[in-house]
Amino acid sequence: MTCQGIPPSHHITKDTDMADPLLFTPMALRGITLKNRVVIAPMHQYSAVKGYATDWHLMNAGRFAAGGAGLVIMESTKVERRGCGTVGDLGIWKDDFVPGLKRCAEFIRRHAAVPGIQLGHSGRKARRLRPWEGGAPLKPSAEIDDWEAWELVAPSALSAPESDPAPRALARAEIGKLVEAWGEAARRADEAGFDVLEVHGAHGYLIHEFLSPFSNRRTDDYGGSERNRMRFCIEVVEAVRAKWPQDKPLFLRLSVEDNAGWGPEQSADLARIVKDMGVDVIDCSSGGMTGSPVISAGPVGYGYQVPYAAKLRAEVGIKTMAVGLIVHADQAETILAQGQADLIAIAREVLYNPNWPMDAAQKLGVDREFTSVPSPQAYWLAKRASAVKGVVPSTFQRGIGQAR
Ligand SMILES: Cc1cc2nc3c(=O)[nH]c(=O)nc-3n(C[C@H](O)[C@H](O)[C@H](O)COP(=O)(O)O)c2cc1C
C-alpha cells in the first residue's frame, strides 16, 4: 500500500455551475440521515471519573457538534471494567453510566449533529498510564481501589512488548459472557440516545487481539484458522446487532493492516461476513498491534490509510469510512470524488480546529449562510462574510497580506 498523496494542483473552487461537493451532501444510513460526510473520529479523552462521563465530555462532544460535523462518534467506551485502558476511560458496563452519556448524546443532537459512540475493550492493553504520562503499565496504588477487577485478559497469555505484564488467557467458558457484555453495552448506548454505534475491532485491542495470529495462539475454536480467529468478532457483531435497533447504523473499525499477520485480504473476508450480519460501514484504520494506534503500521503521510477504505469499498461493496491524516477540505473531497470512501473521519485536525467542518464548507464554496453551525455563530459569521470586504478567515492565509 502506498501513501495517499493529493496532487498539489488539485484545488476545488466551487462556482454556481458546479454540483455541491460530496463532502457536504447528506447521507442516509438505515433510518438516520447525516447532514454531511464529515465524521469526528472516536478519541479517548482520558477524563472520565471511575467510568462516568464528566463536563469535559459534554464540552468536547458539544464543540465538535457545534463545529458542523455530520456525525460525532464519542470515544471507545468500555463494555467491561477490565477493558479500561487508563484510569480516565469512559464506561458503559453498568446502567448507572447511561444518564451521563445521555446528556452528551442529547447535547450533540441539539447542535444538529448525529450522536455516535464507539464500544471498546482494551484486552491486554488495559491498565496503563495515560499517553502523556508515558503509557507504561500501571502499578498497584492507593488511587486504584479495584486492582484485581481491572485484570488484563486476552485470547492468549502473550504480552507485547514482552517486558509488559502478561494478560491471562480467557477460558473458553468465559467468552460467551464477554460477548454478552458487548450486547448489553449496545442496549445501553441505545437507551442513552446514540444513533450510530461503532464496534472497535482495531488498534491491538481485544477484538483485534483475537483476529491477529500475532496475539492469538489459541488451539480451541477461537484460534488457529482465519475463520476461528474471526469468531469472537463475529459473535460480538451478532450480539450487538441483536440489541441495537434495526433502524440505527452499525460501524466496525478494523486495523485493515496490522503488519503482524492480519491484512487487507483477511479484513475483506471479515467485511463480507459482517456486511451480511448488518454492519453498514467499515471504518478503515491500521496498526496498533505492535505500536501506537495512531501512528500506523505503514508509511505515514496524508491519507495514509485511504487505500484500505478504497479496497474494501471496491472489493466487498460495503460503505467505508476513511481516516488518518485527512487534513484539508480538498483532500477529503477528492477521496469521496474518487470513490475511495463514503465518509471522512477526522481526529487530530479537529483538535487543531474544532470548526473544521464549517471551515471546509467555506473552502469548498458552500454554506455561505453558515447553517452548519449554531445560529449565535452563524448569524455573525454570515454577516461578516457578506458585509466586510477584503477580510478572510484566519485559516485561509498566514497573516494580513501573507499568502499561505
Ligand atoms: C487523542 C486521541 C484519542 C484517540 N482515541 C481513539 C479511540 O477512542 N478509539 C479509536 O478507535 N481511535 C482513537 N484514536 C485514533 C483516531 O480515531 C484516528 O484513527 C487517528 O488519530 C488517525 O486520524 P487523524 O490523523 O485524523 O488523527 C485516538 C486518537 C487521538 C489523537
Coordinates of C-alpha atoms and ligand atoms in Angstrom, one line a residue:
M1 CA 0.0 0.0 0.0
T2 CA 1.3 3.4 -0.9
C3 CA 0.6 6.7 0.8
Q4 CA -2.3 8.6 -0.5
G5 CA -0.9 11.8 -1.9
I6 CA -3.2 14.6 -3.1
P7 CA -1.7 16.3 -6.2
P8 CA -0.8 19.9 -5.2
S9 CA -2.5 21.2 -8.3
H10 CA -5.9 19.8 -7.1
H11 CA -7.9 22.8 -5.9
I12 CA -11.6 22.7 -5.7
T13 CA -13.2 26.1 -6.3
K14 CA -17.0 25.9 -6.4
D15 CA -18.9 28.2 -8.5
T16 CA -22.7 28.3 -9.1
D17 CA -22.5 25.8 -12.0
M18 CA -20.7 23.1 -10.0
A19 CA -22.5 20.4 -8.2
D20 CA -22.3 20.6 -4.4
P21 CA -19.2 19.0 -3.0
L22 CA -19.8 15.4 -1.9
L23 CA -18.4 16.2 1.5
F24 CA -21.5 18.4 2.1
T25 CA -24.0 16.0 0.6
P26 CA -26.3 14.3 3.1
M27 CA -26.1 10.6 3.6
A28 CA -28.8 8.2 4.7
L29 CA -27.8 5.1 6.7
R30 CA -30.8 3.0 7.7
G31 CA -33.2 5.4 9.4
I32 CA -30.6 8.1 10.2
T33 CA -29.5 10.9 7.9
L34 CA -26.2 12.6 8.3
K35 CA -26.2 16.2 7.1
N36 CA -22.7 15.8 5.6
R37 CA -20.0 13.3 5.3
V38 CA -17.7 14.7 8.0
V39 CA -17.3 12.4 11.0
I40 CA -15.5 13.2 14.2
A41 CA -13.4 10.1 14.8
P42 CA -13.6 8.5 18.3
M43 CA -11.0 10.0 20.6
H44 CA -10.2 8.9 24.1
Q45 CA -10.5 11.9 26.5
Y46 CA -8.9 10.2 29.5
S47 CA -11.2 12.3 31.6
A48 CA -13.9 10.0 33.0
V49 CA -14.1 9.5 36.7
K50 CA -14.5 5.8 37.5
G51 CA -16.0 5.4 34.1
Y52 CA -18.5 8.2 34.4
A53 CA -18.8 11.0 31.8
T54 CA -17.8 14.4 33.1
D55 CA -18.4 18.0 32.0
W56 CA -15.3 17.7 29.8
H57 CA -17.1 15.0 27.7
L58 CA -20.1 17.3 27.3
M59 CA -18.0 20.3 26.3
N60 CA -15.8 18.2 24.0
A61 CA -18.6 16.5 22.2
G62 CA -20.5 19.7 22.0
R63 CA -17.8 21.7 20.4
F64 CA -17.4 19.2 17.7
A65 CA -21.2 19.1 17.1
A66 CA -21.2 22.9 17.0
G67 CA -18.3 22.9 14.6
G68 CA -20.5 21.5 11.9
A69 CA -19.8 17.7 11.7
G70 CA -22.5 15.4 10.5
L71 CA -21.6 12.7 13.0
V72 CA -19.7 12.9 16.3
I73 CA -18.5 9.5 17.5
M74 CA -17.6 9.5 21.2
E75 CA -14.6 7.7 22.3
S76 CA -14.0 4.0 22.9
T77 CA -16.4 3.4 25.8
K78 CA -15.6 0.3 27.7
V79 CA -18.0 -2.7 27.8
E80 CA -16.3 -4.1 30.9
R81 CA -14.3 -2.7 33.8
R82 CA -11.4 -5.0 32.7
G83 CA -11.4 -3.3 29.3
C84 CA -10.4 0.2 30.5
G85 CA -7.1 1.4 29.1
T86 CA -6.5 4.1 31.7
V87 CA -8.0 5.5 34.8
G88 CA -9.8 8.0 32.7
D89 CA -11.6 5.6 30.3
L90 CA -15.4 6.1 29.8
G91 CA -17.5 3.2 30.8
I92 CA -20.8 1.6 29.7
W93 CA -20.7 -1.7 31.6
K94 CA -23.4 -0.6 34.1
D95 CA -26.8 1.1 33.6
D96 CA -25.6 3.8 36.0
F97 CA -23.5 5.2 33.2
V98 CA -26.4 5.9 31.0
P99 CA -27.6 9.3 32.3
G100 CA -24.1 10.9 31.9
L101 CA -23.8 9.5 28.3
K102 CA -27.4 10.5 27.5
R103 CA -26.6 14.1 28.5
C104 CA -23.8 14.1 25.9
A105 CA -25.9 12.4 23.2
E106 CA -28.7 14.9 23.6
F107 CA -26.3 17.8 23.5
I108 CA -24.7 16.6 20.3
R109 CA -28.2 16.2 18.7
R110 CA -29.3 19.6 19.9
H111 CA -26.5 21.1 17.9
A112 CA -27.6 19.4 14.7
A113 CA -25.1 16.5 14.6
V114 CA -25.9 12.8 14.9
P115 CA -24.6 11.3 18.2
G116 CA -22.4 8.2 17.8
I117 CA -20.5 6.1 20.3
Q118 CA -17.7 3.6 20.0
L119 CA -17.7 0.5 22.1
G120 CA -14.4 -1.0 23.1
H121 CA -12.4 -3.3 25.3
S122 CA -8.6 -2.8 25.7
G123 CA -7.8 -6.5 26.3
R124 CA -4.1 -6.9 27.1
K125 CA -3.6 -3.2 26.5
A126 CA -5.6 -2.3 29.6
R127 CA -4.5 -0.7 32.9
R128 CA -1.9 1.7 31.7
L129 CA -0.8 5.3 32.3
R130 CA -2.2 8.0 30.0
P131 CA -0.1 8.6 26.8
W132 CA 1.4 11.8 28.0
E133 CA 2.4 10.1 31.3
G134 CA 4.4 7.6 29.3
G135 CA 1.7 5.0 28.6
A136 CA 3.5 2.3 30.7
P137 CA 1.7 -0.5 32.6
L138 CA 0.2 0.8 35.9
K139 CA 1.4 -0.5 39.2
P140 CA -0.9 -1.1 42.2
S141 CA -1.6 2.1 44.1
A142 CA -4.0 3.7 46.5
E143 CA -5.6 5.5 43.6
I144 CA -6.9 2.2 42.2
D145 CA -9.2 0.6 44.6
D146 CA -10.2 -2.3 42.4
W147 CA -6.9 -3.5 41.1
E148 CA -7.9 -7.2 41.0
A149 CA -11.1 -6.4 39.0
W150 CA -9.0 -4.5 36.5
E151 CA -7.5 -7.6 35.1
L152 CA -5.6 -7.9 31.8
V153 CA -7.3 -10.6 29.7
A154 CA -6.6 -11.6 26.1
P155 CA -7.0 -14.6 23.8
S156 CA -3.6 -15.8 24.8
A157 CA -1.2 -15.1 27.7
L158 CA 1.2 -13.1 25.5
S159 CA 2.4 -9.6 26.2
A160 CA 3.6 -7.0 23.7
P161 CA 6.2 -5.8 24.2
E162 CA 7.4 -8.8 26.1
S163 CA 8.5 -6.7 29.0
D164 CA 4.9 -5.8 29.8
P165 CA 2.8 -7.8 32.2
A166 CA 1.3 -10.9 30.5
P167 CA -2.5 -11.0 30.3
R168 CA -4.5 -14.0 31.4
A169 CA -5.8 -16.1 28.5
L170 CA -9.5 -16.1 28.6
A171 CA -11.0 -19.6 29.3
R172 CA -13.4 -20.8 26.6
A173 CA -16.2 -20.8 29.1
E174 CA -15.8 -17.1 29.8
I175 CA -16.1 -15.9 26.3
G176 CA -19.9 -16.1 26.0
K177 CA -20.3 -13.8 29.0
L178 CA -17.9 -11.3 27.5
V179 CA -19.8 -11.3 24.2
E180 CA -22.9 -10.7 26.1
A181 CA -21.3 -7.6 27.7
W182 CA -21.0 -6.1 24.2
G183 CA -24.6 -6.7 23.6
E184 CA -25.6 -5.2 26.9
A185 CA -23.4 -2.2 26.2
A186 CA -25.2 -1.7 22.8
R187 CA -28.6 -1.7 24.6
R188 CA -27.3 1.0 27.0
A189 CA -25.9 3.0 24.1
D190 CA -29.4 3.0 22.5
E191 CA -31.0 3.9 25.8
A192 CA -28.6 6.8 26.1
G193 CA -29.9 8.1 22.8
F194 CA -27.0 7.4 20.4
D195 CA -27.9 6.9 16.8
V196 CA -24.7 5.4 15.4
L197 CA -22.7 2.7 17.1
E198 CA -19.2 1.6 16.2
V199 CA -17.6 -1.6 17.4
H200 CA -13.8 -1.1 18.0
G201 CA -12.1 -4.0 16.3
A202 CA -8.8 -2.3 15.7
H203 CA -5.5 -1.0 17.2
G204 CA -4.4 -4.1 19.1
Y205 CA -7.3 -4.1 21.5
L206 CA -9.3 -7.2 22.5
I207 CA -11.2 -7.9 19.2
H208 CA -8.1 -7.3 17.1
E209 CA -6.2 -9.5 19.5
F210 CA -8.5 -12.3 18.6
L211 CA -8.2 -11.6 14.9
S212 CA -4.4 -11.4 14.6
P213 CA -2.3 -14.5 14.7
F214 CA 0.4 -12.4 16.4
S215 CA -1.7 -12.2 19.6
N216 CA -4.0 -15.2 19.2
R217 CA -2.3 -18.6 19.7
R218 CA -5.4 -20.4 20.9
T219 CA -5.9 -24.0 20.0
D220 CA -9.7 -24.1 20.5
D221 CA -12.3 -22.8 18.0
Y222 CA -11.4 -19.2 18.8
G223 CA -7.9 -19.6 17.4
G224 CA -5.9 -21.2 14.6
S225 CA -7.6 -20.7 11.3
E226 CA -8.6 -17.3 10.0
R227 CA -12.3 -18.2 10.4
N228 CA -11.7 -19.3 14.0
R229 CA -9.8 -16.1 14.8
M230 CA -12.8 -14.1 13.4
R231 CA -15.2 -16.0 15.6
F232 CA -15.1 -13.6 18.6
C233 CA -15.6 -10.5 16.4
I234 CA -18.5 -12.2 14.6
E235 CA -20.1 -13.1 17.9
V236 CA -19.7 -9.6 19.1
V237 CA -21.3 -8.2 16.0
E238 CA -24.1 -10.6 16.3
A239 CA -24.7 -9.7 20.0
V240 CA -24.6 -6.0 19.3
R241 CA -26.8 -6.1 16.2
A242 CA -29.4 -8.1 18.2
K243 CA -29.6 -5.3 20.8
W244 CA -29.0 -2.3 18.5
P245 CA -32.2 -1.1 16.8
Q246 CA -32.6 -2.2 13.1
D247 CA -33.1 1.4 12.0
K248 CA -29.8 2.6 13.5
P249 CA -26.5 2.1 11.6
L250 CA -23.7 -0.1 12.9
F251 CA -20.0 0.6 12.1
L252 CA -17.0 -1.7 12.6
R253 CA -13.5 -0.2 13.0
L254 CA -10.7 -2.5 11.8
S255 CA -6.9 -2.3 11.6
V256 CA -7.1 -3.4 8.0
E257 CA -3.4 -4.0 8.0
D258 CA -1.5 -4.7 11.2
N259 CA 1.8 -5.8 9.8
A260 CA 1.7 -8.7 12.1
G261 CA -0.3 -11.3 10.2
W262 CA -3.7 -9.7 9.7
G263 CA -4.0 -7.8 6.5
P264 CA -6.3 -6.4 3.8
E265 CA -7.3 -9.8 2.4
Q266 CA -8.4 -11.0 5.8
S267 CA -10.2 -7.7 6.5
A268 CA -12.1 -8.0 3.2
D269 CA -13.1 -11.6 4.2
L270 CA -14.4 -10.4 7.5
A271 CA -16.1 -7.4 6.0
R272 CA -18.0 -9.7 3.6
I273 CA -19.3 -11.7 6.6
V274 CA -20.3 -8.8 8.8
K275 CA -21.9 -7.0 5.9
D276 CA -24.4 -9.8 5.8
M277 CA -24.9 -9.5 9.5
G278 CA -25.9 -5.9 9.4
V279 CA -22.7 -3.9 9.6
D280 CA -23.2 -0.8 7.5
V281 CA -19.8 0.8 7.4
I282 CA -16.2 -0.4 7.9
D283 CA -14.1 2.3 9.5
C284 CA -10.7 1.6 7.9
S285 CA -7.7 2.1 10.3
S286 CA -4.5 0.2 10.7
G287 CA -1.7 -0.7 13.1
G288 CA -1.7 -0.8 16.9
M289 CA -0.8 -4.5 17.3
T290 CA 2.9 -3.8 17.7
G291 CA 2.9 0.0 18.1
S292 CA 0.9 3.1 18.6
P293 CA -2.8 3.0 17.4
V294 CA -2.4 6.5 16.0
I295 CA 0.8 6.0 14.1
S296 CA 0.0 3.2 11.7
A297 CA 1.9 0.1 10.6
G298 CA 2.7 1.6 7.2
P299 CA 4.4 4.7 6.0
V300 CA 2.6 7.8 7.3
G301 CA 1.6 10.7 5.2
Y302 CA -1.6 12.5 4.0
G303 CA -4.4 10.0 3.8
Y304 CA -2.1 7.0 4.5
Q305 CA -5.0 4.6 5.3
V306 CA -7.3 5.7 2.4
P307 CA -6.2 2.8 0.2
Y308 CA -7.6 0.4 2.8
A309 CA -11.0 2.1 2.6
A310 CA -10.8 2.1 -1.2
K311 CA -10.0 -1.6 -1.3
L312 CA -12.8 -2.8 1.0
R313 CA -15.3 -0.5 -0.7
A314 CA -14.4 -1.8 -4.2
E315 CA -14.0 -5.4 -3.4
V316 CA -16.7 -6.0 -0.8
G317 CA -19.2 -3.5 -1.9
I318 CA -19.6 -2.1 1.7
K319 CA -19.6 1.5 2.6
T320 CA -16.3 2.6 4.1
M321 CA -15.0 5.5 6.2
A322 CA -11.5 6.8 5.6
V323 CA -9.4 8.1 8.5
G324 CA -5.8 9.1 9.1
L325 CA -4.1 12.4 8.3
I326 CA -7.1 13.7 6.4
V327 CA -6.3 17.3 7.0
H328 CA -7.6 19.5 4.1
A329 CA -11.0 20.1 2.6
D330 CA -9.9 19.4 -0.9
Q331 CA -8.2 16.3 0.1
A332 CA -11.4 15.0 1.8
E333 CA -13.4 15.9 -1.2
T334 CA -11.0 14.1 -3.6
I335 CA -11.2 10.9 -1.6
L336 CA -15.0 10.9 -1.9
A337 CA -15.0 12.1 -5.6
Q338 CA -12.6 9.3 -6.5
G339 CA -14.9 6.7 -4.8
Q340 CA -12.4 5.7 -2.2
A341 CA -14.7 6.1 0.7
D342 CA -18.2 7.2 1.7
L343 CA -17.4 9.0 4.9
I344 CA -14.4 11.0 6.1
A345 CA -13.3 10.8 9.7
I346 CA -11.1 13.4 11.2
A347 CA -9.3 13.2 14.6
R348 CA -6.2 15.3 15.3
E349 CA -7.1 18.0 12.8
V350 CA -10.3 18.8 14.8
L351 CA -8.1 19.1 17.9
Y352 CA -6.4 21.8 15.9
N353 CA -9.6 23.3 14.7
P354 CA -12.9 22.0 16.1
N355 CA -14.7 24.1 13.5
W356 CA -13.0 22.2 10.7
P357 CA -16.3 21.1 9.0
M358 CA -17.6 24.7 8.9
D359 CA -14.2 25.9 7.6
A360 CA -14.1 23.1 5.0
A361 CA -17.6 24.1 3.7
Q362 CA -16.3 27.7 3.2
K363 CA -13.2 26.4 1.4
L364 CA -15.4 24.3 -0.9
G365 CA -17.6 27.2 -1.5
V366 CA -20.8 26.0 0.1
D367 CA -22.9 27.1 3.1
R368 CA -22.3 30.8 2.8
E369 CA -25.0 31.2 5.4
F370 CA -23.1 29.0 7.9
T371 CA -26.1 26.9 8.5
S372 CA -23.9 24.0 9.7
V373 CA -23.1 25.9 13.0
P374 CA -25.5 27.2 15.7
S375 CA -27.4 30.4 15.0
P376 CA -25.5 32.6 17.5
Q377 CA -22.4 31.9 15.5
A378 CA -23.9 31.5 12.0
Y379 CA -25.6 34.9 12.1
W380 CA -22.4 36.8 12.8
L381 CA -20.1 34.9 10.6
A382 CA -22.5 35.2 7.6
K383 CA -22.9 38.9 8.2
R384 CA -19.1 39.4 8.4
A385 CA -18.6 37.3 5.2
S386 CA -21.2 39.3 3.2
A387 CA -20.7 42.8 4.7
V388 CA -17.0 43.1 5.2
K389 CA -14.9 43.0 2.0
G390 CA -11.2 42.2 1.9
V391 CA -11.2 40.3 5.2
V392 CA -10.6 36.5 5.0
P393 CA -10.8 33.9 7.8
S394 CA -7.5 33.1 9.6
T395 CA -7.4 29.6 8.1
F396 CA -7.3 30.9 4.6
Q397 CA -3.9 32.6 4.9
R398 CA -1.0 33.0 7.2
G399 CA -1.5 36.6 8.1
I400 CA -2.6 40.0 6.8
G401 CA -1.2 40.3 3.3
Q402 CA 0.6 37.0 3.6
A403 CA -0.3 34.2 1.2
R404 CA -0.5 30.7 2.7
Ligands
LIG1 C1 -6.4 11.8 21.5 C2 -6.7 10.6 20.6 C3 -7.6 9.6 21.1 C4 -7.9 8.5 20.3 N1 -8.8 7.6 20.8 C5 -9.3 6.7 20.0 C6 -10.4 5.9 20.4 O1 -11.0 6.1 21.5 N2 -10.8 4.9 19.5 C7 -10.3 4.8 18.3 O2 -10.7 3.9 17.6 N3 -9.3 5.5 17.9 C8 -8.8 6.5 18.7 N4 -7.9 7.4 18.2 C9 -7.4 7.3 16.8 C10 -8.2 8.2 15.9 O3 -9.6 7.9 15.9 C11 -7.7 8.2 14.5 O4 -7.9 7.0 13.9 C12 -6.2 8.6 14.4 O5 -5.9 9.7 15.2 C13 -5.8 8.9 12.9 O6 -6.6 10.0 12.4 P1 -6.0 11.5 12.4 O7 -4.8 11.5 11.6 O8 -7.2 12.3 11.8 O9 -5.7 11.9 13.8 C14 -7.5 8.5 19.0 C15 -6.6 9.5 18.5 C16 -6.3 10.5 19.3 C17 -5.4 11.6 18.7

